[in-house]
mmCIF file of C-alpha atoms in Angstrom:
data_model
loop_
_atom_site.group_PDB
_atom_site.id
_atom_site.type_symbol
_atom_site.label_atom_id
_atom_site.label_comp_id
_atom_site.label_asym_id
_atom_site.label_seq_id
_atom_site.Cartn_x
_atom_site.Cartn_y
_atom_site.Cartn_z
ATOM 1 C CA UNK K 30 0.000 0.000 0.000
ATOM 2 C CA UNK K 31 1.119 3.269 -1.213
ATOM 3 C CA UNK K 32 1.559 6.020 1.692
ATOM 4 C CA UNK K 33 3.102 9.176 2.379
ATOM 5 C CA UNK K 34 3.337 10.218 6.089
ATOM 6 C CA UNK K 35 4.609 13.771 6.506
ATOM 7 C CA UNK K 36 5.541 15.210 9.721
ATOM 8 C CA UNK K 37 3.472 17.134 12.367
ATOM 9 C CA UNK K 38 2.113 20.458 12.729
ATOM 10 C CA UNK K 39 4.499 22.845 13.429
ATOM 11 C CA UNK K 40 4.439 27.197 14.912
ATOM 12 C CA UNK K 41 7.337 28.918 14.536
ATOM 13 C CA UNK K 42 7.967 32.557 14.969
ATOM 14 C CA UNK K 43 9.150 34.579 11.507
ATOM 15 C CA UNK K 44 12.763 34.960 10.683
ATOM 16 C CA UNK K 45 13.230 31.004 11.843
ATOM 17 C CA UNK K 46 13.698 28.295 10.010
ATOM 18 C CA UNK K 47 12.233 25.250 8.582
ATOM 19 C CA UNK K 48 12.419 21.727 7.864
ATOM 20 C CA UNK K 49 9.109 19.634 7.043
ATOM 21 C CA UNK K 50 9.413 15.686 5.731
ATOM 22 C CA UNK K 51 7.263 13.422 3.859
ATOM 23 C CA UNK K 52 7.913 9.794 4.622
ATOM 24 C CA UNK K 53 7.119 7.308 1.454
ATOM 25 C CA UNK K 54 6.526 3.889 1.287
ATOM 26 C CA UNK K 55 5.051 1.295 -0.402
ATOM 27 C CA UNK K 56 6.386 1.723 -3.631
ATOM 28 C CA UNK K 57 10.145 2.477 -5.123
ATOM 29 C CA UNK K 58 11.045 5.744 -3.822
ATOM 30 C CA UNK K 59 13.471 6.242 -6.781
ATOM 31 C CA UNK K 60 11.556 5.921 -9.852
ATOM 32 C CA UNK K 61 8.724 8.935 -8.474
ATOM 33 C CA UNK K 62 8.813 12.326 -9.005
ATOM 34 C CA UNK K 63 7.209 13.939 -5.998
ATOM 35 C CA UNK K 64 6.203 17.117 -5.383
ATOM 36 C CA UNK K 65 4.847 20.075 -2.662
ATOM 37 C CA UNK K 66 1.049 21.767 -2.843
ATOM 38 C CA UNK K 67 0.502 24.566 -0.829
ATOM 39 C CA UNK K 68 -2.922 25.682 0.621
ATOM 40 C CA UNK K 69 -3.597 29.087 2.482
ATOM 41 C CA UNK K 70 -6.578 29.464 4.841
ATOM 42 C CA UNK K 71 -9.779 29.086 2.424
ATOM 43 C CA UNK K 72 -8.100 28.900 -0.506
ATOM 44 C CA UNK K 73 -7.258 26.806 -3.453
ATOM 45 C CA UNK K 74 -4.581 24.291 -4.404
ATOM 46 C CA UNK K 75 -0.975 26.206 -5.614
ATOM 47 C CA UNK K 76 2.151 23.960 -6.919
ATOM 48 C CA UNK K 77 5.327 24.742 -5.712
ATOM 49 C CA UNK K 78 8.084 22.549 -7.025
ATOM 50 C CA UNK K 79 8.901 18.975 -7.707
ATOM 51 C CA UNK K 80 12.073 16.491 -7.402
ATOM 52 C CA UNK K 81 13.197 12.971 -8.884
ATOM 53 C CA UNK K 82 14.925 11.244 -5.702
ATOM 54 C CA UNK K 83 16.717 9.161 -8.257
ATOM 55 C CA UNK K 84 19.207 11.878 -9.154
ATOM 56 C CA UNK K 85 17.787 14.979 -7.122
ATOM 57 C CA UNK K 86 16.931 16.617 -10.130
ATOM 58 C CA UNK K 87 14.381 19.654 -8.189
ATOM 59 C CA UNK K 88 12.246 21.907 -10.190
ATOM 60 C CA UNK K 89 10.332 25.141 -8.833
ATOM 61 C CA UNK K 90 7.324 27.306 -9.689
ATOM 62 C CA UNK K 91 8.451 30.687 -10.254
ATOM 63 C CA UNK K 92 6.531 31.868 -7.560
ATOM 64 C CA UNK K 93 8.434 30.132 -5.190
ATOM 65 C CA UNK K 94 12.119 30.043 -6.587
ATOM 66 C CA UNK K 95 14.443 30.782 -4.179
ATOM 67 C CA UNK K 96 12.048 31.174 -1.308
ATOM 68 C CA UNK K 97 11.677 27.056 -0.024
ATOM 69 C CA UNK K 98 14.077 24.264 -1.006
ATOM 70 C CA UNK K 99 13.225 20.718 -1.787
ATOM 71 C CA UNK K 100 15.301 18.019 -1.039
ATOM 72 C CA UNK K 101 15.317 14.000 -0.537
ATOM 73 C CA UNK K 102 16.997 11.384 0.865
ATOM 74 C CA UNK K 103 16.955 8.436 -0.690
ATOM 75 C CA UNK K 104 18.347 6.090 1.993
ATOM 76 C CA UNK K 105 14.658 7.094 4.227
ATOM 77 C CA UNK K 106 12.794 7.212 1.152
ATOM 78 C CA UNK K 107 11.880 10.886 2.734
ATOM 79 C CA UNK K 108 11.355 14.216 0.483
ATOM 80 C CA UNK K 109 11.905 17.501 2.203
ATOM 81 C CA UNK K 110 10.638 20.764 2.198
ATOM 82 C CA UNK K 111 12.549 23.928 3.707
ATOM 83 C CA UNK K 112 12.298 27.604 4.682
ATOM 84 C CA UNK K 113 15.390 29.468 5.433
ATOM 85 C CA UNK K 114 13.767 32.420 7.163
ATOM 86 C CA UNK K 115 9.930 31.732 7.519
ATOM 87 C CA UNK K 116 7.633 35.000 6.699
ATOM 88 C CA UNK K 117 4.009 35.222 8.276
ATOM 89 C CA UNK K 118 2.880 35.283 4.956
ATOM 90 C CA UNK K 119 4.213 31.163 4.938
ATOM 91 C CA UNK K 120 1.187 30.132 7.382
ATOM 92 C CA UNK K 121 -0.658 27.435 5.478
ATOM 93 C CA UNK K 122 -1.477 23.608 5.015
ATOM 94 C CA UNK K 123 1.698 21.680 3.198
ATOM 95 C CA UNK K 124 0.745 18.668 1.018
ATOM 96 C CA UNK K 125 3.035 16.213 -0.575
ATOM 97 C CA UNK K 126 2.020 14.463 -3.617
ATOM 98 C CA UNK K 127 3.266 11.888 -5.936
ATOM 99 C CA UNK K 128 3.029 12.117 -9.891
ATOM 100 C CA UNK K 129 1.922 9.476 -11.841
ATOM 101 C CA UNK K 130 4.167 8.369 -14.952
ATOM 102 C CA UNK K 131 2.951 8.908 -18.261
ATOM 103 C CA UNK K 132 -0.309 10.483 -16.677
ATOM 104 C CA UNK K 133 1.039 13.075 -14.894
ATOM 105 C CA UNK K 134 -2.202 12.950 -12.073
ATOM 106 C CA UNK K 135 -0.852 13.222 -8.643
ATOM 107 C CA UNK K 136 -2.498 9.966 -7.746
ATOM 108 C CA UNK K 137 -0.914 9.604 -4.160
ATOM 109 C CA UNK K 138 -1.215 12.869 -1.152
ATOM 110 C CA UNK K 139 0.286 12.882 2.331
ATOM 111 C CA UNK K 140 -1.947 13.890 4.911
ATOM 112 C CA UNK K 141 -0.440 17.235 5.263
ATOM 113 C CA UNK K 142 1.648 20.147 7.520
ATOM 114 C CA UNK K 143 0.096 22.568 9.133
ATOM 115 C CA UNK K 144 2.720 25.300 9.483
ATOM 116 C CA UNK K 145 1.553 28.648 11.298
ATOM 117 C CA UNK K 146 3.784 31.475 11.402
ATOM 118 C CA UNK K 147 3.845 34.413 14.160
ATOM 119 C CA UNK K 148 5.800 37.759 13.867
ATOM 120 C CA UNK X 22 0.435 29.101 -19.058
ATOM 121 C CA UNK X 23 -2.575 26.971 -19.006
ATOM 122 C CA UNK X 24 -5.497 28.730 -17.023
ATOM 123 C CA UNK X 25 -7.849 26.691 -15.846
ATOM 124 C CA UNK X 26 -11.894 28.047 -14.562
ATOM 125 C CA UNK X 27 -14.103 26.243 -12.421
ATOM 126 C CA UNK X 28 -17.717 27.579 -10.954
ATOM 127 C CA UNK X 29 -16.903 28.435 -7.533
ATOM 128 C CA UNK X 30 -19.922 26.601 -6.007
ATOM 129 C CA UNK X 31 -22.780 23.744 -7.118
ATOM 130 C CA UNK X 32 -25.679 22.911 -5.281
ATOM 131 C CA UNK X 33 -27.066 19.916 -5.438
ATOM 132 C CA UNK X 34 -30.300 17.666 -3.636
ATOM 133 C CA UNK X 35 -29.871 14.267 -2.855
ATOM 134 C CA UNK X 36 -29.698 11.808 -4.742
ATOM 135 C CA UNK X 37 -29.541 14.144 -8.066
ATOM 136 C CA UNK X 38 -26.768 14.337 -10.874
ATOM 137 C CA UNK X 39 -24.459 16.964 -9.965
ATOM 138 C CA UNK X 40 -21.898 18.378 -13.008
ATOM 139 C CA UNK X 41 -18.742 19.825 -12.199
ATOM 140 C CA UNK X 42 -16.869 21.930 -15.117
ATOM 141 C CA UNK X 43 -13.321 22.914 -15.733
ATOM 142 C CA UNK X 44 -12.896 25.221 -18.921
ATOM 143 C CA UNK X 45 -9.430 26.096 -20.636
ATOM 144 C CA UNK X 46 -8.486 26.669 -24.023
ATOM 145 C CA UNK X 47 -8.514 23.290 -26.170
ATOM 146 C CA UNK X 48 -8.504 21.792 -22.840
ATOM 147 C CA UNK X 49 -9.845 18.529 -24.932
ATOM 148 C CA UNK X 50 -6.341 17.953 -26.376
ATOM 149 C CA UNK X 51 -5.434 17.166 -22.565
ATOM 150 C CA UNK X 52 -5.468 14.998 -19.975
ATOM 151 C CA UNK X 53 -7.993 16.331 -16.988
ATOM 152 C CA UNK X 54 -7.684 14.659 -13.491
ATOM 153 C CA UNK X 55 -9.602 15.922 -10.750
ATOM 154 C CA UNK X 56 -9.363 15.603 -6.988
ATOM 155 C CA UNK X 57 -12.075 15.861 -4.312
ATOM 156 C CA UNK X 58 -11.380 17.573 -0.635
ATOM 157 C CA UNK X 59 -13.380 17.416 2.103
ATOM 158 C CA UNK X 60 -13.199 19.622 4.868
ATOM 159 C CA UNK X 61 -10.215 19.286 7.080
ATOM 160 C CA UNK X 62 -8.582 16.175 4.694
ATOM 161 C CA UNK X 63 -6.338 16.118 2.024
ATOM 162 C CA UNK X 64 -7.029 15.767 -1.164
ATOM 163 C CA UNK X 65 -8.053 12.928 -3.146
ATOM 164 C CA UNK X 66 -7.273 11.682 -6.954
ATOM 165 C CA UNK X 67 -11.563 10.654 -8.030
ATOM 166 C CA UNK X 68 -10.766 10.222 -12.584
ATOM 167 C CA UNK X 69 -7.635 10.651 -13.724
ATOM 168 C CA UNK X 70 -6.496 11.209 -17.793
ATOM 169 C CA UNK X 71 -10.150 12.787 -18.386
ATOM 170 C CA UNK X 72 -12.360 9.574 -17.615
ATOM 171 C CA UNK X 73 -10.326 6.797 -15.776
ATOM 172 C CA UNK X 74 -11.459 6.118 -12.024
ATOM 173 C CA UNK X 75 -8.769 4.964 -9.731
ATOM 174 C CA UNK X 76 -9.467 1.909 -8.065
ATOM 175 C CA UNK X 77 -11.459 2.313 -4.950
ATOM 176 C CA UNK X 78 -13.080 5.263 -6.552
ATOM 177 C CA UNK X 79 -17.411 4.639 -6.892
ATOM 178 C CA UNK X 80 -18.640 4.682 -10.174
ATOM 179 C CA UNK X 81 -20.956 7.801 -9.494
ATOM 180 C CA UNK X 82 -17.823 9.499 -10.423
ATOM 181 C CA UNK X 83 -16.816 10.495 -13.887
ATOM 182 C CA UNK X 84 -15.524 12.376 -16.400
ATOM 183 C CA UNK X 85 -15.777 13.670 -19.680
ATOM 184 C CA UNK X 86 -13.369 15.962 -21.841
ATOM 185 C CA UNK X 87 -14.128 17.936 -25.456
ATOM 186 C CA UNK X 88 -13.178 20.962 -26.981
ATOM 187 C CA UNK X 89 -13.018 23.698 -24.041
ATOM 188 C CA UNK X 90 -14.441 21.722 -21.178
ATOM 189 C CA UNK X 91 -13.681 19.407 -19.076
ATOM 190 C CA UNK X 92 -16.977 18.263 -16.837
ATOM 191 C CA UNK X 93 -16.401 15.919 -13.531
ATOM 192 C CA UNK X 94 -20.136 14.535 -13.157
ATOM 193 C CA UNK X 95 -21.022 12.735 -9.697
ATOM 194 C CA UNK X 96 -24.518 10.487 -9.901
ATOM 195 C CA UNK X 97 -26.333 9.734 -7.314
ATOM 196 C CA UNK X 98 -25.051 12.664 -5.321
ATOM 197 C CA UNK X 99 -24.860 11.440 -1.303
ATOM 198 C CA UNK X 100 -23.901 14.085 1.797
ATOM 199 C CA UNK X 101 -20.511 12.748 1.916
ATOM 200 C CA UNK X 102 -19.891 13.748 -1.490
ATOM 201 C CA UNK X 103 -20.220 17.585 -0.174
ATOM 202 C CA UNK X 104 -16.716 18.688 -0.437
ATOM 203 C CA UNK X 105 -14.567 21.171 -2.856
ATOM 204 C CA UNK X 106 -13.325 19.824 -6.369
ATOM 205 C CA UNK X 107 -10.032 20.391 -8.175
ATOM 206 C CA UNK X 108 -9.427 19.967 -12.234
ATOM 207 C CA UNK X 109 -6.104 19.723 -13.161
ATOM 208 C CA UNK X 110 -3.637 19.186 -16.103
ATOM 209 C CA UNK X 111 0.495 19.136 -16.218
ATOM 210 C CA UNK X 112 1.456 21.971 -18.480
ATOM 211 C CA UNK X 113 3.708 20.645 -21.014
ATOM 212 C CA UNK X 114 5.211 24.484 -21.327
ATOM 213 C CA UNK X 115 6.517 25.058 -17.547
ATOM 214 C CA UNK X 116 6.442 21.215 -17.123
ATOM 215 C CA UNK X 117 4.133 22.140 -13.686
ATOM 216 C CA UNK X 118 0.949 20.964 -12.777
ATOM 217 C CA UNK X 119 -2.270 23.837 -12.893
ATOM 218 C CA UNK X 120 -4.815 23.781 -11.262
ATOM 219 C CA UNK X 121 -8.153 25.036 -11.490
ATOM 220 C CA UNK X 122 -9.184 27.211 -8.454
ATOM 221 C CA UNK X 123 -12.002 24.622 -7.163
ATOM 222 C CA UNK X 124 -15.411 24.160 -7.255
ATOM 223 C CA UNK X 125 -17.450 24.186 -3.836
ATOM 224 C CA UNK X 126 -19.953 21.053 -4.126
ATOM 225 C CA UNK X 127 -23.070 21.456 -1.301
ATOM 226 C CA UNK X 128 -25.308 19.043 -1.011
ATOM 227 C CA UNK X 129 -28.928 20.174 0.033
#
């Protein structure tokens, strides 16, 4: 059985930093892309960025180049998501999601991150 | 980009056909999947590539995909369907997913 367990909610005050995890299993970590979805309070679905563990290859929405890095490591089967200096504005739900081959559907979501942000 | 419009609510009664759309230029040339979220959960793939239901999926779910629309249709609409739905397809240009911005489905 496919799942993807990310890590608790987390408040942090602004200027800190970061780190929230997604925890795969059930299938081969490698051969996946998988991405992040944000989702502010009442609002809709917005795609970040996306990485292959295989070779780490990482790709971004403009919107959010250079403000959160994704990583992975392969040897937890465990995708990463990170904020160097967190804003207030960063206060939302955190979803990963894995893309299906050939369809490109997202066909797999972790249960999500609540991250709340106080200045 | 690819810009993708959804209604932002539907009403529906029990027990009636409720049709969900997703409009985008020649959005019949692509693949539509679509994802349901109820309150407080994450979401949840309900047709992938336009029509396909992934297993464990009911068939009062499904899809259809022609010209500028894409419509997600859900038969025999029940009180647990009441939830928002996403359309989505992967941009080919920025090699990103889009999605639509949701369609509030209440059930009467």
């Amino acid at each position: 059985e496919v799942q993807l367990v990310q890590s608790g909610a987390e408040v942090k005050e602004a200027g800190e930093s970061l780190t929230i995890s997604c925890q795969a299993s059930g299938y081969q970590f490698n051969r996946y892309w998988l991405g992040w979805v944000r989702q502010m309070p009442g609002k809709g679905l917005e795609w970040m960025g996306i990485v292959y563990p295989a070779d780490s290859d990482t790709r971004y929405t403009p919107s959010f180049q250079g403000q959160v890095t994704i990583s992975v490591d392969k040897s937890i089967a465990t995708a990463y998501l990170h904020w160097s200096s967190l804003r207030a504005s960063d206060s939302a739900m955190y979803y990963c999601a894995r893309r299906r081959p050939l369809l490109d559907s997202l066909d797999f979501w972790g249960q999500g991150t609540q991250v709340t942000i106080y200045s | 980009s690819f810009v993708l419009t959804q209604a932002p609510s539907v009403s529906v009664a029990p027990g009636e056909t409720a049709k969900i759309t997703c409009g985008g230029d020649n959005i019949g040339r692509e693949g539509v999947h679509w994802y349901q979220q109820r309150p407080g959960q994450a979401p949840v793939l309900v047709v992938q590539d336009s029509r396909d239901r992934p297993s464990g999926i009911p068939d009062r779910f499904s899809g259809s995909n022609s010209g500028n629309m894409a419509t997600l249709t859900i038969s025999r609409v029940e009180a647990g369907d009441e939830a928002h739905y996403y359309c989505q397809v992967w941009d080919a240009s920025s090699d990103h997913p889009v999605f639509g911005g949701g369609t509030k489905l209440s059930v009467l």
